[in-house]
Amino acid sequence: MMKVTTEHNERIAKMTFASVYPHYVKKVESKGRTKAELHQVITWLTGFDDKKLEELIDEKVTFETFFQKANLNHNASLITGVICGYRIEEIENALTKQVRYLDKLVDELAKGKKMEKILRVANI
């Protein structure tokens, strides 16, 4: 496992959501999923609707601002596992962890996981 460094955290904080978003779209669409499904996943995590997402993309907000404005889903802590060489539950920096939550959801979507599983819907 890779260790998260201060430099890594700072780099993530300064990246813009707009710069990464097209990669998310490409990743899920190349695996047969849709932009609408991607938005469903992002909305679940952040509370942003499509209109708000478009605004944040147009404003080229950093990930730091993106997650400051987000209303993080109370089940986000159920997102665990390894993404990009990092174990999510071991990441101490809150922002870096939130960005990795998003990466993990996009990854699960691209891998064809069922939406209920991705959105951590409890079997009641």
PDB file of C-alpha atoms in Angstrom, residues 41-96:
ATOM      1  CA  VAL A  41     -23.361   8.158  -8.258  1.00  0.00           C
ATOM      2  CA  ILE A  42     -21.935  11.698  -7.862  1.00  0.00           C
ATOM      3  CA  THR A  43     -25.316  12.985  -6.623  1.00  0.00           C
ATOM      4  CA  TRP A  44     -25.528  10.153  -4.075  1.00  0.00           C
ATOM      5  CA  LEU A  45     -22.085  11.029  -2.689  1.00  0.00           C
ATOM      6  CA  THR A  46     -22.266  14.837  -2.810  1.00  0.00           C
ATOM      7  CA  GLY A  47     -25.931  15.853  -2.937  1.00  0.00           C
ATOM      8  CA  PHE A  48     -25.274  17.894  -6.119  1.00  0.00           C
ATOM      9  CA  ASP A  49     -27.961  17.759  -8.806  1.00  0.00           C
ATOM     10  CA  ASP A  50     -27.073  17.969 -12.523  1.00  0.00           C
ATOM     11  CA  LYS A  51     -27.494  21.753 -12.601  1.00  0.00           C
ATOM     12  CA  LYS A  52     -25.149  22.257  -9.622  1.00  0.00           C
ATOM     13  CA  LEU A  53     -22.623  19.827 -11.112  1.00  0.00           C
ATOM     14  CA  GLU A  54     -22.578  21.782 -14.383  1.00  0.00           C
ATOM     15  CA  GLU A  55     -22.064  25.042 -12.431  1.00  0.00           C
ATOM     16  CA  LEU A  56     -19.129  23.582 -10.490  1.00  0.00           C
ATOM     17  CA  ILE A  57     -17.577  22.298 -13.720  1.00  0.00           C
ATOM     18  CA  ASP A  58     -18.047  25.693 -15.410  1.00  0.00           C
ATOM     19  CA  GLU A  59     -16.553  27.474 -12.387  1.00  0.00           C
ATOM     20  CA  LYS A  60     -13.567  25.092 -12.493  1.00  0.00           C
ATOM     21  CA  VAL A  61     -13.671  24.630  -8.734  1.00  0.00           C
ATOM     22  CA  THR A  62     -10.904  22.720  -6.999  1.00  0.00           C
ATOM     23  CA  PHE A  63     -11.672  19.417  -5.303  1.00  0.00           C
ATOM     24  CA  GLU A  64     -11.258  21.299  -2.033  1.00  0.00           C
ATOM     25  CA  THR A  65     -14.110  23.685  -2.925  1.00  0.00           C
ATOM     26  CA  PHE A  66     -16.133  20.886  -4.527  1.00  0.00           C
ATOM     27  CA  PHE A  67     -16.212  18.856  -1.305  1.00  0.00           C
ATOM     28  CA  GLN A  68     -16.625  21.941   0.921  1.00  0.00           C
ATOM     29  CA  LYS A  69     -19.865  22.631  -0.963  1.00  0.00           C
ATOM     30  CA  ALA A  70     -20.933  18.975  -0.923  1.00  0.00           C
ATOM     31  CA  ASN A  71     -23.401  17.477   1.500  1.00  0.00           C
ATOM     32  CA  LEU A  72     -21.572  14.171   1.902  1.00  0.00           C
ATOM     33  CA  ASN A  73     -23.805  11.107   2.069  1.00  0.00           C
ATOM     34  CA  HIS A  74     -23.979   9.720   5.621  1.00  0.00           C
ATOM     35  CA  ASN A  75     -23.185   6.259   4.191  1.00  0.00           C
ATOM     36  CA  ALA A  76     -19.979   7.419   2.488  1.00  0.00           C
ATOM     37  CA  SER A  77     -17.935   5.757   5.242  1.00  0.00           C
ATOM     38  CA  LEU A  78     -19.208   2.405   3.930  1.00  0.00           C
ATOM     39  CA  ILE A  79     -17.005   2.947   0.861  1.00  0.00           C
ATOM     40  CA  THR A  80     -13.926   0.880   1.607  1.00  0.00           C
ATOM     41  CA  GLY A  81     -11.222  -1.010  -0.210  1.00  0.00           C
ATOM     42  CA  VAL A  82      -8.276  -0.095  -2.365  1.00  0.00           C
ATOM     43  CA  ILE A  83      -8.269   2.564  -5.080  1.00  0.00           C
ATOM     44  CA  CYS A  84      -5.202   3.863  -6.930  1.00  0.00           C
ATOM     45  CA  GLY A  85      -2.991   1.890  -4.546  1.00  0.00           C
ATOM     46  CA  TYR A  86      -4.471   3.418  -1.386  1.00  0.00           C
ATOM     47  CA  ARG A  87      -6.679   1.707   1.194  1.00  0.00           C
ATOM     48  CA  ILE A  88      -9.514   4.195   1.634  1.00  0.00           C
ATOM     49  CA  GLU A  89     -10.242   3.483   5.287  1.00  0.00           C
ATOM     50  CA  GLU A  90      -6.579   4.230   6.167  1.00  0.00           C
ATOM     51  CA  ILE A  91      -6.510   7.703   4.550  1.00  0.00           C
ATOM     52  CA  GLU A  92      -6.392  10.300   7.313  1.00  0.00           C
ATOM     53  CA  ASN A  93      -6.798  13.501   5.273  1.00  0.00           C
ATOM     54  CA  ALA A  94     -10.561  14.109   4.989  1.00  0.00           C
ATOM     55  CA  LEU A  95     -10.463  15.703   1.542  1.00  0.00           C
ATOM     56  CA  THR A  96      -8.185  13.050   0.055  1.00  0.00           C
TER      57      THR A  96
END
